[in-house]
CSV table of C-alpha atoms in Angstrom, one decimal:
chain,number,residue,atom,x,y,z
A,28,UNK,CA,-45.3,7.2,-99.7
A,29,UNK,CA,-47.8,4.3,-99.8
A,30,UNK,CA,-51.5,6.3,-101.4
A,31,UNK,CA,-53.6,7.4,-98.3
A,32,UNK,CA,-56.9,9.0,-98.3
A,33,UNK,CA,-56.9,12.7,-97.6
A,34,UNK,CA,-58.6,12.8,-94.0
A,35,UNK,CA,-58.7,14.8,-90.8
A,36,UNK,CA,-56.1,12.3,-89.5
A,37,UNK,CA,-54.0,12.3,-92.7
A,38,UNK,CA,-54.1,16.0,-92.3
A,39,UNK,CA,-52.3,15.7,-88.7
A,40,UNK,CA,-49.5,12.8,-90.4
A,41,UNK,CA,-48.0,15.8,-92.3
A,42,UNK,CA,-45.7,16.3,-89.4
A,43,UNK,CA,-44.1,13.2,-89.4
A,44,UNK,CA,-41.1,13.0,-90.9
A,45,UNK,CA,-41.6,10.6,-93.9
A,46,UNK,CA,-38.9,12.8,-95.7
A,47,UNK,CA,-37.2,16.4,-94.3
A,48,UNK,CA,-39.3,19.5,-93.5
A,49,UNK,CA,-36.3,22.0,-95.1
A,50,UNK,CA,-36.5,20.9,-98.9
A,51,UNK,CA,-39.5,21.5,-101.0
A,52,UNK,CA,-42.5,24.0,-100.4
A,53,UNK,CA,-45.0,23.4,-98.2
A,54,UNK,CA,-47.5,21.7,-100.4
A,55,UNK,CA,-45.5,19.4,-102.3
A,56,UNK,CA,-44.4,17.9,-99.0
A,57,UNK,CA,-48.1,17.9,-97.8
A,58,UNK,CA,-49.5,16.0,-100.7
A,59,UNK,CA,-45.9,13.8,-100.7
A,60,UNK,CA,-47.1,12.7,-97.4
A,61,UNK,CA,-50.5,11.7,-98.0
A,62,UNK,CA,-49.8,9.8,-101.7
A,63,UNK,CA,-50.9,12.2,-104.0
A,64,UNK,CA,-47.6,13.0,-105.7
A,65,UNK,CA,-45.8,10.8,-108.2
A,66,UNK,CA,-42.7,9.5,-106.3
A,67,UNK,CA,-40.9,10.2,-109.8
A,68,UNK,CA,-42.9,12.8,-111.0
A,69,UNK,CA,-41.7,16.8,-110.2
A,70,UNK,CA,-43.8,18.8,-108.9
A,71,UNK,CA,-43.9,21.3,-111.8
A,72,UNK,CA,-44.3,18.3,-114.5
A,73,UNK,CA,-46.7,18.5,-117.3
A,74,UNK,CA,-45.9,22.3,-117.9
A,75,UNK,CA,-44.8,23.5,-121.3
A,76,UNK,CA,-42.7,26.5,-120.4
A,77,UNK,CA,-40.1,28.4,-122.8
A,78,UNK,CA,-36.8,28.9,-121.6
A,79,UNK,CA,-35.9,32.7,-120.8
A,80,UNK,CA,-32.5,34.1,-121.2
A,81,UNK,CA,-30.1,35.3,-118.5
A,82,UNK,CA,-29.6,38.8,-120.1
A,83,UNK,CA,-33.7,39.6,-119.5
A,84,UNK,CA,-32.7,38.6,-116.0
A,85,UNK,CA,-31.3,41.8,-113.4
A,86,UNK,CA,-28.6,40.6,-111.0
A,87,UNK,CA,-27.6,42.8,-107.7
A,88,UNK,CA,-23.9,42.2,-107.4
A,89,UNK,CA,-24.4,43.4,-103.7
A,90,UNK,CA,-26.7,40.6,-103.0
A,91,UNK,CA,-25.8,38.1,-100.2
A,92,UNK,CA,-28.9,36.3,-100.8
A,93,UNK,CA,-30.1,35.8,-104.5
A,94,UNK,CA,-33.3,34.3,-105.2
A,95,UNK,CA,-34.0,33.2,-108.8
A,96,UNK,CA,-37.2,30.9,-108.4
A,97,UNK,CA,-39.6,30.3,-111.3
A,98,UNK,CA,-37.8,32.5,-113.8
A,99,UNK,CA,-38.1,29.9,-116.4
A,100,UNK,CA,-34.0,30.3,-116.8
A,101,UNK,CA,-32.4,26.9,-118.7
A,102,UNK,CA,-29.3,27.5,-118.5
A,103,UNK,CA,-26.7,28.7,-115.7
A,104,UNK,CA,-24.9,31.7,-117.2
A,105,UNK,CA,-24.0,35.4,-116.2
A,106,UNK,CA,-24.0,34.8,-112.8
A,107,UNK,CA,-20.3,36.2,-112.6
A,108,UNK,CA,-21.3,39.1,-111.1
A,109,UNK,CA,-22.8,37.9,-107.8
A,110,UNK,CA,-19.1,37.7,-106.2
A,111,UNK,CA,-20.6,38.3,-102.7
A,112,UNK,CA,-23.7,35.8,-102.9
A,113,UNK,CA,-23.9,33.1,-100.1
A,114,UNK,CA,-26.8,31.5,-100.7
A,115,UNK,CA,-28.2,30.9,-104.4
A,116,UNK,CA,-31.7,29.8,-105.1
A,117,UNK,CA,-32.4,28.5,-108.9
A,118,UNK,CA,-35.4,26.3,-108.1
A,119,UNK,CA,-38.7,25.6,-110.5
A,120,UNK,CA,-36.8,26.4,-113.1
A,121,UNK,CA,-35.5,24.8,-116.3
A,122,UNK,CA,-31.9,23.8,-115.5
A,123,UNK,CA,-30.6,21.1,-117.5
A,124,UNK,CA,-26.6,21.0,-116.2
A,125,UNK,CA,-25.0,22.3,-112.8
A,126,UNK,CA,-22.5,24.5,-115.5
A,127,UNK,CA,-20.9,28.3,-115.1
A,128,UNK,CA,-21.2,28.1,-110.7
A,129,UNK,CA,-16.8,28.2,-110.6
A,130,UNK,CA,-17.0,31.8,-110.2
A,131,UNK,CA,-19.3,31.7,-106.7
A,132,UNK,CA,-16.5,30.5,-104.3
A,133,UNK,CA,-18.5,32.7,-101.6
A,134,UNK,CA,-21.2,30.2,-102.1
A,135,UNK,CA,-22.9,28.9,-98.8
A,136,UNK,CA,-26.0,27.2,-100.2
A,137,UNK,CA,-27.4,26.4,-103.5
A,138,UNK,CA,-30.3,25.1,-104.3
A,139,UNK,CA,-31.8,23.6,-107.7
A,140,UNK,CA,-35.0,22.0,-106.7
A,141,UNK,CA,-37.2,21.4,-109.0
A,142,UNK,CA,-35.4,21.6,-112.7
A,143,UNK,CA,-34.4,18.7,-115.1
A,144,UNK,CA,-30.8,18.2,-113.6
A,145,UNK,CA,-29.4,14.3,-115.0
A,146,UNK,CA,-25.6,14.8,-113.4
A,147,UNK,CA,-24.1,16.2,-110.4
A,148,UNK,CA,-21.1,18.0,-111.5
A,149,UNK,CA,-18.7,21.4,-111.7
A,150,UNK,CA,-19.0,22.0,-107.8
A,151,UNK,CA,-15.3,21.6,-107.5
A,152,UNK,CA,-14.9,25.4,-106.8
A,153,UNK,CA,-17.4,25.6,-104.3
A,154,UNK,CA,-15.3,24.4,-101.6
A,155,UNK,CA,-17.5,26.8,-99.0
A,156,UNK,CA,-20.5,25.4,-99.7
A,157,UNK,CA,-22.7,23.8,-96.4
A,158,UNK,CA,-26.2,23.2,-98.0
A,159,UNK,CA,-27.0,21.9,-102.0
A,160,UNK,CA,-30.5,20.9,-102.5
A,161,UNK,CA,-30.8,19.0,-105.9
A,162,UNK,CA,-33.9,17.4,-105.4
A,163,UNK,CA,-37.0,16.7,-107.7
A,164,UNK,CA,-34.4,16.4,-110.7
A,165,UNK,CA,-33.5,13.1,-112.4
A,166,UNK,CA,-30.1,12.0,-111.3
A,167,UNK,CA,-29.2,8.3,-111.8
A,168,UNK,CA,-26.1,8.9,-109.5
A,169,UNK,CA,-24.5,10.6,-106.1
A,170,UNK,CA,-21.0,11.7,-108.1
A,171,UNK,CA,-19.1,14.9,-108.4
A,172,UNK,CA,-19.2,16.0,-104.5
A,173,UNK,CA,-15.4,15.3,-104.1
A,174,UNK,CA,-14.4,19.3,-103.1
A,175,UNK,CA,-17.5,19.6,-101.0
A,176,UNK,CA,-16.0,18.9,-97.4
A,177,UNK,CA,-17.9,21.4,-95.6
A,178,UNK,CA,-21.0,20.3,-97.0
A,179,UNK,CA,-23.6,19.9,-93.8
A,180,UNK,CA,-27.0,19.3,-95.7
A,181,UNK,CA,-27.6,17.5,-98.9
A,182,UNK,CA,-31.2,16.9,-100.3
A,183,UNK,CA,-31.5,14.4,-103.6
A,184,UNK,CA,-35.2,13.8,-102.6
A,185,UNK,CA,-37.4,12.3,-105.7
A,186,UNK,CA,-34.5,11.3,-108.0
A,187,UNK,CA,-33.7,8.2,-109.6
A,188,UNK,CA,-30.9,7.3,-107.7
A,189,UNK,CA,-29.8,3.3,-107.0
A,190,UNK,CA,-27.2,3.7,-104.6
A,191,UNK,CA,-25.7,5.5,-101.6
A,192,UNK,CA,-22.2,6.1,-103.0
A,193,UNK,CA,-19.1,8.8,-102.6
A,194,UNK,CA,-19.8,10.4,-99.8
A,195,UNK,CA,-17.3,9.2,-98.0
A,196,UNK,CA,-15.2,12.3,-97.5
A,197,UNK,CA,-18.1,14.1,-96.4
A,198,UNK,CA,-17.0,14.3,-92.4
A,199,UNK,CA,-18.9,17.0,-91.9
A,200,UNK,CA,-22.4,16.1,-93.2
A,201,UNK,CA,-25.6,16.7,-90.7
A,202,UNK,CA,-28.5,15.7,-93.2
A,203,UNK,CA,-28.6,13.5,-95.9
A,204,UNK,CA,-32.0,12.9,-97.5
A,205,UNK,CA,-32.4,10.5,-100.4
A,206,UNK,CA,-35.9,9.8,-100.3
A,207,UNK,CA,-38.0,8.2,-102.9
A,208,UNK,CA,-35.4,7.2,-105.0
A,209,UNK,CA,-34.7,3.4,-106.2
A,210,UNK,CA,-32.5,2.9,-103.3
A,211,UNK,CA,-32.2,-0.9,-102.3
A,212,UNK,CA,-29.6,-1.4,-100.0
A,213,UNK,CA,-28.3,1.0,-97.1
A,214,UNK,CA,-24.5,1.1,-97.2
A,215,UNK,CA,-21.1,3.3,-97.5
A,216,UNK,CA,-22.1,5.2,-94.5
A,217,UNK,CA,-19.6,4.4,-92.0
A,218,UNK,CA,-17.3,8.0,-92.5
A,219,UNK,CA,-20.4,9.9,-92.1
A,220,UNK,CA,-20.3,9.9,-88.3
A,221,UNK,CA,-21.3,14.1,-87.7
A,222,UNK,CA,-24.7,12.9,-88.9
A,223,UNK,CA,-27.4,14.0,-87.5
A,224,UNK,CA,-30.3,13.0,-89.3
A,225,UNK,CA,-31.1,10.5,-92.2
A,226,UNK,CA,-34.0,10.1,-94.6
A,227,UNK,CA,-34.3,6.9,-97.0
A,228,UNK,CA,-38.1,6.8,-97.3
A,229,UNK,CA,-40.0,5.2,-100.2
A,230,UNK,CA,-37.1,3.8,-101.8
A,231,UNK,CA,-36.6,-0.3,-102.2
A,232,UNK,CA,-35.1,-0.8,-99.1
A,233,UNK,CA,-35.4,-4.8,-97.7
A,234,UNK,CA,-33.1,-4.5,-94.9
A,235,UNK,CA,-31.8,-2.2,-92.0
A,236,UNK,CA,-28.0,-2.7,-91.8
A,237,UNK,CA,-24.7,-0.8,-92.2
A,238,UNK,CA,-25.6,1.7,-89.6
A,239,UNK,CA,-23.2,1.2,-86.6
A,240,UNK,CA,-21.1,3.7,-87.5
A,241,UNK,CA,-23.6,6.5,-87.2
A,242,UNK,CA,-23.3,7.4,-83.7
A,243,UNK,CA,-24.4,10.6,-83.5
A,244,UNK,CA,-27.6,9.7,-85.6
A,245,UNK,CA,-30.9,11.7,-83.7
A,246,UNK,CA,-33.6,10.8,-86.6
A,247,UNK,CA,-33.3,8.1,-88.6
A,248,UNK,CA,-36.8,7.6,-91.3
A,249,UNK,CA,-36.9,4.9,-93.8
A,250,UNK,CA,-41.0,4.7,-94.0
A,251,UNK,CA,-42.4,3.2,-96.8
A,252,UNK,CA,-39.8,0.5,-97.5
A,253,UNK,CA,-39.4,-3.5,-97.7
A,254,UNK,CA,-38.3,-3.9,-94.0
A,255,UNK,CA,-39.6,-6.9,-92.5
A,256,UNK,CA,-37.3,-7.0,-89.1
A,257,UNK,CA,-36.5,-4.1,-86.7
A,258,UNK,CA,-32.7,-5.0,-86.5
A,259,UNK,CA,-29.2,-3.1,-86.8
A,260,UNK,CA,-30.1,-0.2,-84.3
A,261,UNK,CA,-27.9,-1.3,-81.2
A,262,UNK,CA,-25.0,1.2,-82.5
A,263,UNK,CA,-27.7,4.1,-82.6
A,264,UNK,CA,-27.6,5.2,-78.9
A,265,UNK,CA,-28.4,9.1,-79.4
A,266,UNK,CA,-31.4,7.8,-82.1
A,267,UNK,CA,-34.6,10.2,-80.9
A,268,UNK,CA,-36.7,10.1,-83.4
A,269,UNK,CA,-37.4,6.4,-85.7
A,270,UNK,CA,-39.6,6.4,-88.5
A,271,UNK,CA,-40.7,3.0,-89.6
A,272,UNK,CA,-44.1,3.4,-91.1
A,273,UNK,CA,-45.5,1.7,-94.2
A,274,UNK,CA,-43.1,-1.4,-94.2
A,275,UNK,CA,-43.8,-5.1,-93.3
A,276,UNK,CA,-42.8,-5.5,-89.2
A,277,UNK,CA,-44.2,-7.8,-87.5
A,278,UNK,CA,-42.5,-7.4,-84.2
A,279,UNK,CA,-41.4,-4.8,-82.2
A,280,UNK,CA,-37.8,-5.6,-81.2
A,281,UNK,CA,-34.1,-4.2,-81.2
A,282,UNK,CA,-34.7,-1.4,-79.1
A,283,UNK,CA,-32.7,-2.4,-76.1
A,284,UNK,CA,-30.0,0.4,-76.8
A,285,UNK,CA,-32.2,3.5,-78.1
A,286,UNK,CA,-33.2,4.5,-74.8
A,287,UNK,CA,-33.4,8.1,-76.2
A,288,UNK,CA,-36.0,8.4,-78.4
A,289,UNK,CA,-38.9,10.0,-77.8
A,290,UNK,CA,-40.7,9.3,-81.2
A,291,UNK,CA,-41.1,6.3,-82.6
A,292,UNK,CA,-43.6,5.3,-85.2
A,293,UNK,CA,-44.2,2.0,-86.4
A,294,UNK,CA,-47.6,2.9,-88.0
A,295,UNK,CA,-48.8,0.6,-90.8
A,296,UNK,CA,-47.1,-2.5,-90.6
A,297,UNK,CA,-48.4,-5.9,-90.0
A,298,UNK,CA,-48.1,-5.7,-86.1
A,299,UNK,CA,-50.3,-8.1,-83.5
A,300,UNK,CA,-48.6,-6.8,-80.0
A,301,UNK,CA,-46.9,-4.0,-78.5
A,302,UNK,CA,-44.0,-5.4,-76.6
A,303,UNK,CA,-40.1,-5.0,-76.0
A,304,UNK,CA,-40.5,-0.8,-75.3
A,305,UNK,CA,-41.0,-0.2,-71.3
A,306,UNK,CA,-37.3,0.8,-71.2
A,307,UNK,CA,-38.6,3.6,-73.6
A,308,UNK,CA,-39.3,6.0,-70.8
A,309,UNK,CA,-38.4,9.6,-72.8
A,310,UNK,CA,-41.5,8.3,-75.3
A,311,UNK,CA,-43.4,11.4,-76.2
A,312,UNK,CA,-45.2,10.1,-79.4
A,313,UNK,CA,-45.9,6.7,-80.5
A,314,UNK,CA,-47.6,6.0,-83.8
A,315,UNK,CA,-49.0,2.4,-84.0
A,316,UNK,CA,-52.1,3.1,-86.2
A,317,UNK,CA,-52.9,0.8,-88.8
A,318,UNK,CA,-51.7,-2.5,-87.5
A,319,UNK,CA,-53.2,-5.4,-85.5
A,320,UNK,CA,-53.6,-4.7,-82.1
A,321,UNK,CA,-56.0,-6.3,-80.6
A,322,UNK,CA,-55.2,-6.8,-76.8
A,323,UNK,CA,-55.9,-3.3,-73.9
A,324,UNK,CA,-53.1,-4.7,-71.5
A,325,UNK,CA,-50.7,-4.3,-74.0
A,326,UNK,CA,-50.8,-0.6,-73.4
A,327,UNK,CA,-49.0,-1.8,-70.1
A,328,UNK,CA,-46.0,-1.4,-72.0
A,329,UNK,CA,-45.9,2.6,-72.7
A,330,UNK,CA,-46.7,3.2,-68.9
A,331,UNK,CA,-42.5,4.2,-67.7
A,332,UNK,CA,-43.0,6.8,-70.9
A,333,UNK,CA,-44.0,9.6,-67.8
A,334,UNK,CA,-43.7,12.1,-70.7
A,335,UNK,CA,-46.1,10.3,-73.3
A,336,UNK,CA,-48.3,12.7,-74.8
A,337,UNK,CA,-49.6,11.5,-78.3
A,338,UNK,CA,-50.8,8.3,-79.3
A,339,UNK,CA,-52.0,6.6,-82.1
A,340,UNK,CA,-53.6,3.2,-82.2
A,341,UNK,CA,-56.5,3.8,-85.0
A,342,UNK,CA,-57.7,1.0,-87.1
A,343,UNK,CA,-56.4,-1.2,-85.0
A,344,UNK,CA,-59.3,-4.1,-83.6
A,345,UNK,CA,-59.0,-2.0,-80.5
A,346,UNK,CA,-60.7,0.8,-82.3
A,347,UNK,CA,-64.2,-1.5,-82.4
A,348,UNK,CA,-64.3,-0.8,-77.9
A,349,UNK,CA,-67.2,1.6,-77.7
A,350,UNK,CA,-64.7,2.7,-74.7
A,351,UNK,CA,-61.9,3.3,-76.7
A,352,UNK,CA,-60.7,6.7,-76.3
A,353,UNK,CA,-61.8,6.4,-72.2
A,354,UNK,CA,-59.5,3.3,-72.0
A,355,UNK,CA,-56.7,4.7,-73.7
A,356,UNK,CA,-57.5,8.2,-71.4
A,357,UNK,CA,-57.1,5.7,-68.1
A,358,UNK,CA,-54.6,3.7,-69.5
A,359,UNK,CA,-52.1,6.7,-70.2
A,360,UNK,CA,-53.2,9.3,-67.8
A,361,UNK,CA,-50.2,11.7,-69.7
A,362,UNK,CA,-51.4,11.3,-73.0
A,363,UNK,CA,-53.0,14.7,-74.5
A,364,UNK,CA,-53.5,13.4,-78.0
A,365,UNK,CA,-55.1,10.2,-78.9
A,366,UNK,CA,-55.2,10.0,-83.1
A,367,UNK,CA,-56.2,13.3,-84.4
A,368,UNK,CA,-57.7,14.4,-82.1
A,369,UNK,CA,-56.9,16.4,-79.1
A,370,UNK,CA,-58.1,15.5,-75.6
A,371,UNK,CA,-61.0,17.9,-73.6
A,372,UNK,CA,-60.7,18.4,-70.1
């Protein structure tokens, strides 16, 4: 994310979905959100720990649900025994290679946040797994995911990947999140059409295109980005939630088909008018802070949005009206949150 200072309105952004609320603990996302977190950087860099070995390590070969965080372990081994595990946890540790999993076929989810992973690979035999979390590693590549067809939710957050590539047999996929990688273009999404929800933010991304085939797409966020032009959306009809913050739009436009959303936040772009969204009438949240907005009858524009309850329009030249909370308050009569800050009756 673009550096932000650390506010009471910052504070309320940690909600928005610059990148997905189920990878990472809490306060890496929060200070993710507000800039303070190297895009490339995990969140346990900088300390010197000594590997432990597996044999110091007591396993529960009745255990469904295995948690091995912060154990220091660097390397996979002796995990044989946990025959009836479904969901693994190895994050914050000191994982080098994805090695010595063939034996978990039970598997459900895995998860190996946090470690010093360079290649996806040996996965083949977890042909039951639904969730892998390899985020915060440094993988140069999305490879190795071939056997993973029931695979529903697949994090590669803060990596150093270049390009969305072999997935395609991944029909079954609900969540993908690649942000902050070194992403440039969007592309080789088109089998993916069970997804739900997509994160590309800070990546290098100069264009939105090669989306039409996601029609069941509900949340699409690529904020902090090179986009310039709201365009490629028409195929997104279901599309509820749009995150486009941080980028370089000018105009509002391409909306005419997402009739559903009922969050969409353009926030810190180089925007001078709020147009081409009265058709938007399930609007519940609109985020246009940070942009050039300059004109009260614009506001016209959100007033089919019946169900409009937040707003944000901060440091925007209609900030400087001494009246400015009062006119957005008459304006949008609905409205119950205008920035951060919650409205008295």
């Amino acid at each position: 994310m673009a550096s932000l200072s650390v506010s009471e309105s910052q504070e309320m952004e940690v909600d928005r979905k610059g990148e997905s609320e189920e990878s990472g603990d809490e306060e890496t996302k929060r200070k993710s959100l507000n800039g303070e977190v190297d895009p490339q950087q995990s969140p346990s860099a900088g300390k010197e720990e000594v590997p432990v070995d597996m044999d110091t390590i007591t396993l529960d070969p009745e255990e469904e649900d295995v948690d091995l965080v912060h154990c220091r372990i660097g390397k996979i081994e002796g995990l044989e025994v946990l025959q009836k595990a479904k969901t693994l946890s190895l994050r914050q540790n000191l994982i080098k290679k994805m090695e010595n999993l063939e034996s978990l076929t039970s598997l459900r989810e895995l998860d190996l946040y946090d470690n010093q992973i360079r290649r996806l690979e040996n996965l083949q035999n977890l042909t039951e797994l639904e969730v892998l979390d390899v985020s915060f590693n440094i993988l140069r590549k999305v490879e190795g995911l071939e056997r993973l067809t029931r695979l529903k939710k697949l994090f590669l957050l803060h990596n150093k990947i270049t390009c969305i590539d072999n997935l395609a047999h991944m029909t079954s996929l609900e969540m993908l999140e690649l942000g902050s990688n070194r992403i440039r273009v969007i592309e080789n999404l088109d089998s993916l059409t069970s997804l739900d929800s997509l994160f590309l933010g800070t990546n290098k991304i100069s264009q939105l295109q090669n989306l039409e085939g996601l029609h069941n797409l509900t949340v699409l966020s690529i904020q902090s980005n090179r986009i310039t032009k709201m365009e490629g959306l028409q195929s997104l009809v279901n599309l509820r939630e749009l995150y486009l913050s941080h980028n370089g739009i000018e105009v509002i436009e391409g909306l005419e088909n997402n009739k559903k959303l009922t969050t969409l936040d353009i926030a810190a772009n180089r925007i001078k008018k709020i147009e081409n969204i009265a058709h938007l009438t399930e609007l519940q949240e609109f985020w246009m802070n940070d942009n050039q907005i300059d004109n009260w009858s614009d506001l016209d524009e959100l007033k089919n949005a019946r169900t409009l309850e937040t707003v944000y329009l901060e440091r925007n030249p209609l900030q400087k009206d001494p009246q400015y909370r009062r006119k957005i308050m008459l304006a949008l009569p609905t409205v119950r949150q205008i920035d951060a800050t919650f409205i008295r009756f």
